Structures are given as structure tokens and as C-alpha cells.
Short mmCIF file of C-alpha atoms in Angstrom, two decimals:
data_model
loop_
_atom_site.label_atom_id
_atom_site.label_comp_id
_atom_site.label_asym_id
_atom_site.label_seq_id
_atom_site.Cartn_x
_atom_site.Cartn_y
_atom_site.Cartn_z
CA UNK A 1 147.82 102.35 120.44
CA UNK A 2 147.12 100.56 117.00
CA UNK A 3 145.25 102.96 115.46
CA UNK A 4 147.65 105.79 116.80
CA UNK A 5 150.58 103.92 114.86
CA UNK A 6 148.90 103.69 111.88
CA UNK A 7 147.86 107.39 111.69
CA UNK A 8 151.74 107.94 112.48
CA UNK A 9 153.28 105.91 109.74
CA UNK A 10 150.05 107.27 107.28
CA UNK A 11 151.54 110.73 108.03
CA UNK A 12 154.90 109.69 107.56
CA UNK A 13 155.13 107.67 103.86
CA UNK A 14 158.68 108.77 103.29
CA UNK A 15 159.85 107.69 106.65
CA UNK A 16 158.42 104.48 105.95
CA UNK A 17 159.79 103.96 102.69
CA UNK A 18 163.07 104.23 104.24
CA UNK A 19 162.81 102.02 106.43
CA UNK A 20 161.75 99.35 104.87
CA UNK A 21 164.35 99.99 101.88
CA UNK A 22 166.78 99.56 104.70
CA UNK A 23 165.40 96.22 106.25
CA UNK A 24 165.09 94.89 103.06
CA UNK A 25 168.95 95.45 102.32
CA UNK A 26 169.89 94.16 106.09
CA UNK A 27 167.97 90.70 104.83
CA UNK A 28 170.01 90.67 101.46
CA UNK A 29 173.36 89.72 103.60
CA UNK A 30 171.74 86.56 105.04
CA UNK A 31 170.14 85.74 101.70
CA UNK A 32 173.44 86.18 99.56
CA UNK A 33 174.81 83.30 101.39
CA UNK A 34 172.16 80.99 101.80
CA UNK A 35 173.20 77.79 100.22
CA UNK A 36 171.67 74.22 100.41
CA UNK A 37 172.41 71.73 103.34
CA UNK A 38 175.48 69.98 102.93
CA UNK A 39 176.80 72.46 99.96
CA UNK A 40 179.26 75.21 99.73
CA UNK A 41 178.16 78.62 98.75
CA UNK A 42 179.13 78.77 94.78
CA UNK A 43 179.05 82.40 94.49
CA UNK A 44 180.84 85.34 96.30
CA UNK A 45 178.13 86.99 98.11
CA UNK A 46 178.94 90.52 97.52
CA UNK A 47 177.26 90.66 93.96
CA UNK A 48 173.90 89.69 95.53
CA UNK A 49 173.99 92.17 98.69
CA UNK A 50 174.88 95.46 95.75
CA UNK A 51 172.11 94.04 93.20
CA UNK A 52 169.43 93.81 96.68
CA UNK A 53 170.91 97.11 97.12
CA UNK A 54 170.06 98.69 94.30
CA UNK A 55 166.59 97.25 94.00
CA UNK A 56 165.87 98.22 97.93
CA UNK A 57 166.86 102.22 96.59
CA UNK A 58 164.10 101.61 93.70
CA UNK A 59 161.10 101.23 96.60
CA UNK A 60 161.85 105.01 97.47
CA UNK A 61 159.69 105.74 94.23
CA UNK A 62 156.89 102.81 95.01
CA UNK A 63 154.13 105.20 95.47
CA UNK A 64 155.18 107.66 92.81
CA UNK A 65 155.89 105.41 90.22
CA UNK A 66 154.55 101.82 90.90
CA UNK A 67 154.73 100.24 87.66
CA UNK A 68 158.53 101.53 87.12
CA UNK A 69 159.44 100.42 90.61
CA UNK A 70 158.54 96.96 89.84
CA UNK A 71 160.00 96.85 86.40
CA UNK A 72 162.97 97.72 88.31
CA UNK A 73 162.81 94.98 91.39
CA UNK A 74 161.91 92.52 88.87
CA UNK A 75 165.60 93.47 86.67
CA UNK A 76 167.40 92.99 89.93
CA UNK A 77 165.90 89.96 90.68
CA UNK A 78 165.93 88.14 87.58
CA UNK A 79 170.08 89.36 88.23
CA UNK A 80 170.11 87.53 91.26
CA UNK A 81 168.98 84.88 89.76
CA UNK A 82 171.22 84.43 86.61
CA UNK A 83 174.56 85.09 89.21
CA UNK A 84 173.05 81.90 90.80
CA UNK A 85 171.81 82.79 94.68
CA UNK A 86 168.65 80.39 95.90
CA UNK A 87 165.73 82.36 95.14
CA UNK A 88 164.22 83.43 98.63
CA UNK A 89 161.98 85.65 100.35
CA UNK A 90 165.53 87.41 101.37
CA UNK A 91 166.77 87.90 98.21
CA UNK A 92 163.36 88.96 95.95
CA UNK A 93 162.12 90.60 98.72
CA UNK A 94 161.85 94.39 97.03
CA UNK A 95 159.77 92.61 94.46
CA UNK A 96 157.18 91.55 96.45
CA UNK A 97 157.07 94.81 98.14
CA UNK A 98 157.02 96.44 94.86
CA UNK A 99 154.44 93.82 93.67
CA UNK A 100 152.44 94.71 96.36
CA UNK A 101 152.06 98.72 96.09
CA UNK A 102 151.17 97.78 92.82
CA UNK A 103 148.40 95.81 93.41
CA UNK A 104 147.30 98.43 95.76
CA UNK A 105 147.52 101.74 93.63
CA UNK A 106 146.57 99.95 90.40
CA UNK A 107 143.69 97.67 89.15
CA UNK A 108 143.38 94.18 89.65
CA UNK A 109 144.45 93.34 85.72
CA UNK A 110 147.76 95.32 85.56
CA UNK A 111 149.07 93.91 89.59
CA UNK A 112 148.27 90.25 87.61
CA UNK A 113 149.94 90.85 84.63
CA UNK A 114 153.32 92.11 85.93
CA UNK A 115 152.99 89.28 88.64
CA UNK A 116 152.71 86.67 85.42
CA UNK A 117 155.62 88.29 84.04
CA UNK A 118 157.60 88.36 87.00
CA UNK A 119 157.36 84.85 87.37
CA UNK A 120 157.55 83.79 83.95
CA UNK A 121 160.81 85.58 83.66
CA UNK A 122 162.25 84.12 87.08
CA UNK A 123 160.93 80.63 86.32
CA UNK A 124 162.75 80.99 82.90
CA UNK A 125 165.68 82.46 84.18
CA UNK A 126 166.29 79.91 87.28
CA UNK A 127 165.88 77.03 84.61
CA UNK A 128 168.47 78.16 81.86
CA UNK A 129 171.22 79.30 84.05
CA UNK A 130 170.47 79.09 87.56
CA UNK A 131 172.58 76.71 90.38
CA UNK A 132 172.09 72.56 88.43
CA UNK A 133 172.10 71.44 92.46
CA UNK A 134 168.54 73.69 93.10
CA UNK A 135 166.13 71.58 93.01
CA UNK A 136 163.42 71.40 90.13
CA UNK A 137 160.19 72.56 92.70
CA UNK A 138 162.00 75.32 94.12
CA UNK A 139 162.54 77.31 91.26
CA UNK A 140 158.95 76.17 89.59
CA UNK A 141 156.89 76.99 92.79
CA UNK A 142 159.29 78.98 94.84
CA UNK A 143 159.09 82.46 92.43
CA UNK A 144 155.47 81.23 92.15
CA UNK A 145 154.52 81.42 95.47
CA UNK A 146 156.94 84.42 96.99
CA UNK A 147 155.43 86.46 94.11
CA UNK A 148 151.04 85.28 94.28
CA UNK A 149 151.21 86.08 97.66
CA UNK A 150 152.27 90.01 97.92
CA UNK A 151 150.08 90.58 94.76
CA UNK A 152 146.95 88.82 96.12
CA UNK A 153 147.45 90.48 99.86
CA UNK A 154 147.46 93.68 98.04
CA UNK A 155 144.32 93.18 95.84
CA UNK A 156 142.34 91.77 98.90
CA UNK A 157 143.53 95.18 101.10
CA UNK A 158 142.82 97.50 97.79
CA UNK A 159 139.18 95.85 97.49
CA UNK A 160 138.68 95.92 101.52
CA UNK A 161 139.49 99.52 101.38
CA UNK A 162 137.15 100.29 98.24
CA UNK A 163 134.08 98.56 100.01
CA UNK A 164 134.59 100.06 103.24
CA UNK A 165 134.23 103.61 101.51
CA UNK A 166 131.48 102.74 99.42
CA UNK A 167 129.57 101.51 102.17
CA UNK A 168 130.44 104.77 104.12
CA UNK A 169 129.07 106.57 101.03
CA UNK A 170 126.05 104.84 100.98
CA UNK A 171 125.78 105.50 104.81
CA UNK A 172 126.00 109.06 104.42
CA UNK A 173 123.62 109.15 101.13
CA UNK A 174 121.30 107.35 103.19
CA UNK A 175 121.80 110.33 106.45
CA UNK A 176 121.38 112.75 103.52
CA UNK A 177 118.52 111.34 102.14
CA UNK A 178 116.67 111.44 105.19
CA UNK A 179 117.88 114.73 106.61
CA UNK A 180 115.91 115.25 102.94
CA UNK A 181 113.05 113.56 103.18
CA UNK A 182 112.08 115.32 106.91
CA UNK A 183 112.50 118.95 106.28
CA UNK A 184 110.63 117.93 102.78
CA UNK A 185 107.45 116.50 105.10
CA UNK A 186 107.88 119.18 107.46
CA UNK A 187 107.98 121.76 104.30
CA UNK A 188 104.38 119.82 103.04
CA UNK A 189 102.84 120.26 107.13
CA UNK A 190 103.86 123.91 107.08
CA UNK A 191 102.42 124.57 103.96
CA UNK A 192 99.16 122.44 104.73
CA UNK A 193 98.74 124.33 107.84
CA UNK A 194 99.79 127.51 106.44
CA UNK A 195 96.23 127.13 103.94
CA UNK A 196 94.17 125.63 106.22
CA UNK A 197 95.10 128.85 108.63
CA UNK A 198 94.49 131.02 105.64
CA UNK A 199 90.88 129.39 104.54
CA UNK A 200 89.82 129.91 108.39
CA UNK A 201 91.06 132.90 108.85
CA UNK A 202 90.12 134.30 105.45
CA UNK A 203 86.29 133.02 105.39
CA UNK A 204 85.53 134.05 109.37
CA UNK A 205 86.96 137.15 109.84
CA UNK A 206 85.37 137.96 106.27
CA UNK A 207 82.33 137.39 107.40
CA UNK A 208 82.93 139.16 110.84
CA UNK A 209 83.78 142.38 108.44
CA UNK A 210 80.76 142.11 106.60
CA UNK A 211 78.25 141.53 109.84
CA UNK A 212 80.05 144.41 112.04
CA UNK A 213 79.77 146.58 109.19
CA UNK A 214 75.89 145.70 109.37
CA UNK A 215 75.84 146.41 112.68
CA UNK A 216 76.97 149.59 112.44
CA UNK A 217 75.20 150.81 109.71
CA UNK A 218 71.30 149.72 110.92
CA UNK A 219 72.23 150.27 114.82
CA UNK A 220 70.35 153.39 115.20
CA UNK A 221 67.47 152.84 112.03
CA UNK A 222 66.73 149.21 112.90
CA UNK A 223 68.33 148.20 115.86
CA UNK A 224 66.12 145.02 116.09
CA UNK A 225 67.70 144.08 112.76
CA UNK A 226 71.53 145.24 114.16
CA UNK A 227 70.99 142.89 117.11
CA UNK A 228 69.94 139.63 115.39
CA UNK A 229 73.22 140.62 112.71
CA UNK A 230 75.30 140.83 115.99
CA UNK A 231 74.25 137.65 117.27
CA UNK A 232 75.56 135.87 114.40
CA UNK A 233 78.53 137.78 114.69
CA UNK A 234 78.85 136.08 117.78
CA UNK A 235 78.83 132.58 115.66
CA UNK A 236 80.73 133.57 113.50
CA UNK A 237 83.91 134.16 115.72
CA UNK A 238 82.90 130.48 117.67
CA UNK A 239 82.98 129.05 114.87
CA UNK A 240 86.21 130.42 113.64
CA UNK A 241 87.75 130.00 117.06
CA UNK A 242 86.58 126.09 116.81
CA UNK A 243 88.40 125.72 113.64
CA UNK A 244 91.22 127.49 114.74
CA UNK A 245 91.63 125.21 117.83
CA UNK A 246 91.42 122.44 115.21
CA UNK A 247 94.10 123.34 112.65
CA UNK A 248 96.25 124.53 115.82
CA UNK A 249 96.03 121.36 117.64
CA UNK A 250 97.75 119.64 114.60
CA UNK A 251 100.83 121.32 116.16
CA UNK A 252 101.15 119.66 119.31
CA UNK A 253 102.63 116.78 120.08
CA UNK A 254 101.02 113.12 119.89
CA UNK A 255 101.77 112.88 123.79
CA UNK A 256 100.27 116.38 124.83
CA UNK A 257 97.10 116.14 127.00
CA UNK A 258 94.82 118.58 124.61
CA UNK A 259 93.73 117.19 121.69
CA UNK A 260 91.65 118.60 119.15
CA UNK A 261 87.92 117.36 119.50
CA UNK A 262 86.65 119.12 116.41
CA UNK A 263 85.99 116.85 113.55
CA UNK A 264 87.36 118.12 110.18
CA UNK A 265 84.65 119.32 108.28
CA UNK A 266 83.29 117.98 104.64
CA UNK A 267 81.04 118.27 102.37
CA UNK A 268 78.43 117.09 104.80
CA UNK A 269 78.62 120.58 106.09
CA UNK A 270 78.12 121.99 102.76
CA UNK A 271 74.76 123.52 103.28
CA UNK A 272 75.91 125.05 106.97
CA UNK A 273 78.86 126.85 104.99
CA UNK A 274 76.45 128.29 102.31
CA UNK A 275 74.26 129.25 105.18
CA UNK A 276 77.22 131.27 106.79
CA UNK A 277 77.27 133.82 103.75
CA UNK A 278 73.90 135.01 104.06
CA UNK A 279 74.47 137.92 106.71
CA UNK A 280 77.41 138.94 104.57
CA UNK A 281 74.62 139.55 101.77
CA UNK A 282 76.13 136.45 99.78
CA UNK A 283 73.17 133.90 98.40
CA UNK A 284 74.75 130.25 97.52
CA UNK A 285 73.08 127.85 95.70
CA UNK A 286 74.17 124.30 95.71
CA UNK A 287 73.43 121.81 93.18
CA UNK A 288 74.00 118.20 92.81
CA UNK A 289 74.28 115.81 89.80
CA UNK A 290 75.19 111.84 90.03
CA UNK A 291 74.81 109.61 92.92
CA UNK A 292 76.44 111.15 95.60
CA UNK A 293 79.39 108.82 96.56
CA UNK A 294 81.94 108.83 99.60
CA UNK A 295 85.16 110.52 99.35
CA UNK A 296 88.29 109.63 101.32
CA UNK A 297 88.65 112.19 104.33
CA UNK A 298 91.86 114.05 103.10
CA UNK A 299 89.59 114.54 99.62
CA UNK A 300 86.54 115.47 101.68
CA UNK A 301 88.46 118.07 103.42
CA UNK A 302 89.80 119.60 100.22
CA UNK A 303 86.37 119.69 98.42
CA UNK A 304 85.16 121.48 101.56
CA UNK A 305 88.31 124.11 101.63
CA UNK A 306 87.98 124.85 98.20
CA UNK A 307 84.68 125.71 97.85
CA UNK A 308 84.37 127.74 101.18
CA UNK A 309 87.85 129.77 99.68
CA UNK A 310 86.16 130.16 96.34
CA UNK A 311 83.06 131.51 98.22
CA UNK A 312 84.98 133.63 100.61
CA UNK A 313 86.58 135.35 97.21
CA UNK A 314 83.27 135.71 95.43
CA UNK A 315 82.24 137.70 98.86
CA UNK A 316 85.85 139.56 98.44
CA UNK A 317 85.98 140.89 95.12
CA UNK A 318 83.21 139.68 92.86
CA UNK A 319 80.58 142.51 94.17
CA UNK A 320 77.56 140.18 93.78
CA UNK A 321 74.74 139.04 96.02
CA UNK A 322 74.65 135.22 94.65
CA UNK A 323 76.91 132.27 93.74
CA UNK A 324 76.41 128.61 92.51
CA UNK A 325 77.97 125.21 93.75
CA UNK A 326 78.11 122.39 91.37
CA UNK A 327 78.65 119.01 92.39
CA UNK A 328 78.86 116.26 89.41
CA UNK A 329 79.39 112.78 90.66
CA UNK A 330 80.85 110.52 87.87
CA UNK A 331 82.06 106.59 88.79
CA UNK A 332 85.80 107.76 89.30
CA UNK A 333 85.70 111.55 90.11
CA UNK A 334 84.07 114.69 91.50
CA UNK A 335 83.28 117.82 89.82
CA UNK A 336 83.32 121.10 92.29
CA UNK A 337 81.98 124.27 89.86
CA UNK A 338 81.72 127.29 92.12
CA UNK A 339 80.78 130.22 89.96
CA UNK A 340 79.52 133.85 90.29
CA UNK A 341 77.83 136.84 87.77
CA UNK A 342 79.63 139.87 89.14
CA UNK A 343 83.13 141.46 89.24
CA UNK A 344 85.59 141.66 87.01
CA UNK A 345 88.59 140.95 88.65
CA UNK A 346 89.86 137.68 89.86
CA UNK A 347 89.23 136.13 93.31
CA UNK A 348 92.52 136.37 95.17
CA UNK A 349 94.40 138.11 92.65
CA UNK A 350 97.47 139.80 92.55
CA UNK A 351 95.38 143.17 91.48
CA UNK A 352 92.77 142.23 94.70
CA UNK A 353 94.70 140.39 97.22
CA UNK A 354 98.01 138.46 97.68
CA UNK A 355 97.62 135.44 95.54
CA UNK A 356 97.53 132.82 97.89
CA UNK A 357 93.54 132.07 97.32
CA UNK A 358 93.78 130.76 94.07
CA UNK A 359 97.63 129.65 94.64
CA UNK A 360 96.32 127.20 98.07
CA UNK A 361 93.19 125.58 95.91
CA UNK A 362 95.30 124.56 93.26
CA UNK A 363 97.78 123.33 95.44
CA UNK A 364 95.14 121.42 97.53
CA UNK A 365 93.81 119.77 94.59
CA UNK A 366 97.05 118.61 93.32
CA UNK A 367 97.78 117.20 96.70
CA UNK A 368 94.63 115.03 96.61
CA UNK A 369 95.60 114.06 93.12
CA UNK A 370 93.10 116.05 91.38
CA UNK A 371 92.81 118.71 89.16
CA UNK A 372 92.69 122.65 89.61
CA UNK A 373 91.31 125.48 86.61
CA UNK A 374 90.19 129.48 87.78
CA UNK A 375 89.59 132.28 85.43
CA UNK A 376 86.68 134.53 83.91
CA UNK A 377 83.77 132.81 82.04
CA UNK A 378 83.17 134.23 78.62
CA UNK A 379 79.49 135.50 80.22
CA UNK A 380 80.86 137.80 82.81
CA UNK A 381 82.05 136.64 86.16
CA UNK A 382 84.51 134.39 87.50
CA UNK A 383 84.49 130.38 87.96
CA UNK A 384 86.77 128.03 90.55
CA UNK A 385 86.01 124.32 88.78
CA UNK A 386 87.77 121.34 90.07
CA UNK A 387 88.33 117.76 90.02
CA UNK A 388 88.99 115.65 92.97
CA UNK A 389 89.25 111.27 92.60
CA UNK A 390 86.51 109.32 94.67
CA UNK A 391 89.10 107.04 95.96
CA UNK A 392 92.47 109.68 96.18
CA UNK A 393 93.97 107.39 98.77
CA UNK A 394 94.92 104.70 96.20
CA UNK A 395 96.06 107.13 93.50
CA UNK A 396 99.40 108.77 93.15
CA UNK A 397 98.94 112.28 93.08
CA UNK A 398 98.71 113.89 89.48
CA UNK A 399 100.73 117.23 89.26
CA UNK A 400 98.80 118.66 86.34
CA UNK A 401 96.23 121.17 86.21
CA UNK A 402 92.70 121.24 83.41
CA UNK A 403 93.50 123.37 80.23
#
């Protein structure tokens, strides 16, 4: 019922002005008359109820023209006051209501200084010609206090009304912020799955190509030859449905009953990936330098992704039966070189393939807070060389890539 009235009379700011105008001018009878006890009244009241009248017509422009309203109220009322009426809430009461739109649509300086000034001038005014008989404390603190009060109720309501909306603003920064923040994380899964879907898929059914192709070709001159190939075609695909199972599982949900039970692989698994290239005619040599340290698991993984990408492009597009792994162990950082002698365009290019080779190991490497460099070495060939942090789980991610 409350809040219904108040979204009436919000919708409704003229009707409300009039009314009040008019209550206002009903209370200026009583007050024109009010004398003290035991005294006559001095002054005719008529005088009193036009000036209240005139100042009650003013509030009709209060929300328009605050400042001019009150300049307005506080004319009438020091008028009042020099015909000689007591100063009451009856008589000045279109000042305070004026005093307090002010301190409402205005700032907390300006409601304070026409509130001084409206009771500087009344004070005055009551003390050179006002009634003798008034008493000294009712026109010192009477204008005083009528005229504090509307101006600090209105500051208090204007300051309410200012927190209230900046908490809501902060409230619905905050719901922004996070509405953010989750499709940004679920942006970073999508794209993490998308390249761990693409290095599977890429490196196994590359391989598959390469061995059915075998297969096919020595089936009827060495069919011995054709069925060993075709056996590891068979491992091949295993393998490549194991990792798919993996990377899949990621999808479900924490509470579903199957759970992926492959481990992500590393670079413990290094030489079993360089094994896998041999039926596709692909020799890889791996090479180590520094005392082999431990790597965090989400830099492990990324080591291992990059260099079985970089592989699966030299067995793409470079057109060569070999390729070289470099690992360099220094305190802070590993070194990942993965070159090859053949081929003269780039793994994964836009000339060779979609792009999204080269584009997912430099975006893995970022990730881990490393860096990321591909292109053709001077000799002939092409070369994937990256650097990955020992400890990437207490670094910030560096978004930069080697020169």
C-alpha cells in the first residue's frame, strides 16, 4: 500500500505541488492570528494570510526553479516578519518546503548557504522591527530551528538516495563483471579443448594416413611387411581413441560416473611419441642438454603438445624422412627446438593447411607463460623453438613471443 502511494504521488509531481501549496495556505489563517498568552493580536490578520498566499503559489515552480523558489519564500517571510506575526512553523512554512527541495535537487553547499541567509535575514529582521513583547529566544532560535531542520532532512534523504544507487551500481558492475569473467573461462576451456582435440586428432589420424597408405601400396609385393604396418595401424587408432576419451572426459560433469582414467601425457612419453612416426617414414631424434628438471603438469603437457604438433607438421608438409628434438635445461627455463631439413613451406600454414598448428603452439606457450618463435632457418628447413618456465605455476603468464 506504501510503496503503491509513493509510485502514485512520484507519477503525479504537479498534483502534489498543489496540494501542498494549498495546505500550506489553509495553515497561514491559524498562523496570522497566533498571538502570545494573555495578549491581543497587534496586527490585522489579513496581510499575513495574502503574503502566505503568495509564497504558497511560488512552490508550484520548486522543482523547476529551486533556488528562485526559495529566494521567493524567504521575501515573503522576512514580510511576515517586519508586519509583526510570531514567527511559526504556520507562517514560514513555504520556506521550509522550499528549503527543503533545495537541499534535495542541489548540493550540500548551496541548501547551507541559502539556509544561513535565510536565517540571518529573519533573525535580523525579527530583532529591528519585529513585535517588542516576542521574546528574545524565539526569534534567535525559533527561525534557527524551523529553518536547520527542512534543510538537514533534505540533505540526509538526497545522500540516502545517492548511496542507495551507487550501491545498486556497484551491484550490477559486480553481476556484470562476473557474467564477464565466466563466458571469459568458458571462452579459455573451449579454446584449450578445441587444441588439444586438434593435436590428437591431427597427429593420429596423420599417422593412420600414412600407415593405410603403406598398407595398400606393399599388400600384394610384401604382404608380410603390409601386415606388421597394419598392426600398428591398429595402435595407432587405440591410442588416438585413448586420448580422445581423455580430452572428452574434460566435458563432463564433476558428478558424472565416467571419469577419464588416462593420465595426461608429458615429456616422459617423449621417446614413445618419436617412436609413433616411424611407420609414417618420419625418423626423430631427441636430444638433451642440462639436468633434466621437473616441470609443473599444465607445462609438461604443453612441452608434450607442442612438440608432437611440430612433429605431426614436419610429417605434413616438410617432405623429409628425419627431424630433431632439442631439450636445453637452464635453472629457470626449458628450451623445446624441434627442427627439420626438408620443405619449403611452413608447417600449418595458410599456403599448407588452416593455420591453427602454428596459431595453437603459440597460444599454448603463452598460456604456460612462456615463449613461442616458428619460421625457416637460413639452412633450409623449418624450426618450432620454444620456451616454457620450470616452475609456470608461480609465474604470471607473459604475453610476448621471442624476436
Amino acid at each position: 500500500m506504501i510503496h503503491s502511494l509513493q509510485r502514485l504521488l512520484r507519477c503525479h509531481p504537479r498534483t502534489v505541488d498543489l496540494v501542498v501549496a494549498a495546505a500550506l495556505f489553509v495553515c497561514s489563517f491559524p498562523g496570522s492570528v497566533l498571538t502570545l498568552p494573555g495578549r491581543d493580536l497587534e496586527v490585522p490578520w489579513w496581510p499575513g494570510v495574502l503574503v502566505a498566499g503568495v509564497a504558497s503559489l511560488a512552490l508550484l515552480w520548486r522543482r523547476t526553479l529551486p533556488r528562485s523558489t526559495v529566494v521567493v519564500t524567504l521575501g515573503c517571510a522576512v514580510a511576515v516578519t517586519a508586519l509583526g506575526y510570531i514567527l511559526t512553523v504556520l507562517v514560514i512554512g513555504p520556506l521550509m518546503v522550499a528549503l527543503h527541495t533545495l537541499a534535495l535537487r542541489t548540493d550540500r553547499t548551496t541548501a547551507n548557504l541559502f539556509t544561513v541567509s535565510g536565517i540571518t535575514l529573519l533573525v535580523g529582521t525579527a530583532l529591528a522591527v519585529g513585535p517588542g513583547s516576542e521574546p528574545l529566544v524565539m526569534k534567535l532560535l525559533g527561525p534557527a530551528f524551523w529553518l536547520l531542520l527542512p534543510t538537514s532532512l533534505g540533505t540526509t534523504t538526497r545522500l540516502r538516495a545517492a548511496y542507495l544507487e551507487a550501491v545498486q551500481a556497484r551491484a550490477e558492475h559486480a553481476e556484470r563483471t562476473r557474467e564477464q569473467e565466466a563466458r571469459h573461462r568458458v571462452t579459455e576451456e573451449r579454446m584449450r579443448i578445441a587444441r588439444d582435440l586438434h593435436d590428437v586428432v591431427a597427429h593420429h589420424l596423420v599417422l593412420a594416413n600414412l600407415q593405410a597408405g603403406t598398407v595398400v601400396r606393399l599388400m600384394r609385393s610384401r604382404p608380410d611387411e603390409a601386415e606388421r604396418i597394419a598392426g600398428e595401424l591398429a595402435g595407432t587408432t587405440l591410442s588416438a581413441v585413448r586420448e580422445l576419451k581423455a580430452t572428452v572426459g574434460l566435458l563432463r560433469h564433476a558428478d558424472d560416473s565416467e571419469t577419464p582414467s588416462v593420465p595426461a601425457p608429458g615429456l616422459a612419453q617423449l621417446a614413445e611419441l618419436a617412436a609413433s612416426f616411424e611407420p609414417a617414414g618420419l625418423s626423430v631424434t631427441v636430444n638433451t642438454t642440462g639436468r633434466p628438471r621437473p616441470l609443473s603438469a599444465g607445462a609438461d603437457l604443453t612441452a608434450y603438445r607442442i612438440v608432437q604438433e611440430a612433429l605431426t607438421n614436419v610429417t605434413k608438409h616438410a617432405g623429409t624422412g628425419s627431424a630433431e628434438v632439442r631439450l636445453s635445461y637452464a635453472p629457470d627455463r626449458l628450451g623445446i627446438t624441434v627442427t627439420d631439413h626438408g620443405g619449403t613451406a611452413p608447417p600449418s600454414s595458410p599456403a599448407s593447411g588452416s593455420g591453427y598448428g602454428v596459431i595453437g603452439m603459440r597460444e599454448r606457450a603463452l598460456s604456460a607463460g612462456g615463449r613461442f618463435r616458428a619460421g625457416h632457418r637460413p639452412e633450409g628447413g623449418f624450426e618450432v623453438v620454444t620456451e616454457l618456465p620450470l616452475l609456470s605455476s608461480d609465474r604470471p603468464p607473459t604475453q610476448n613471443a621471442l624476436a
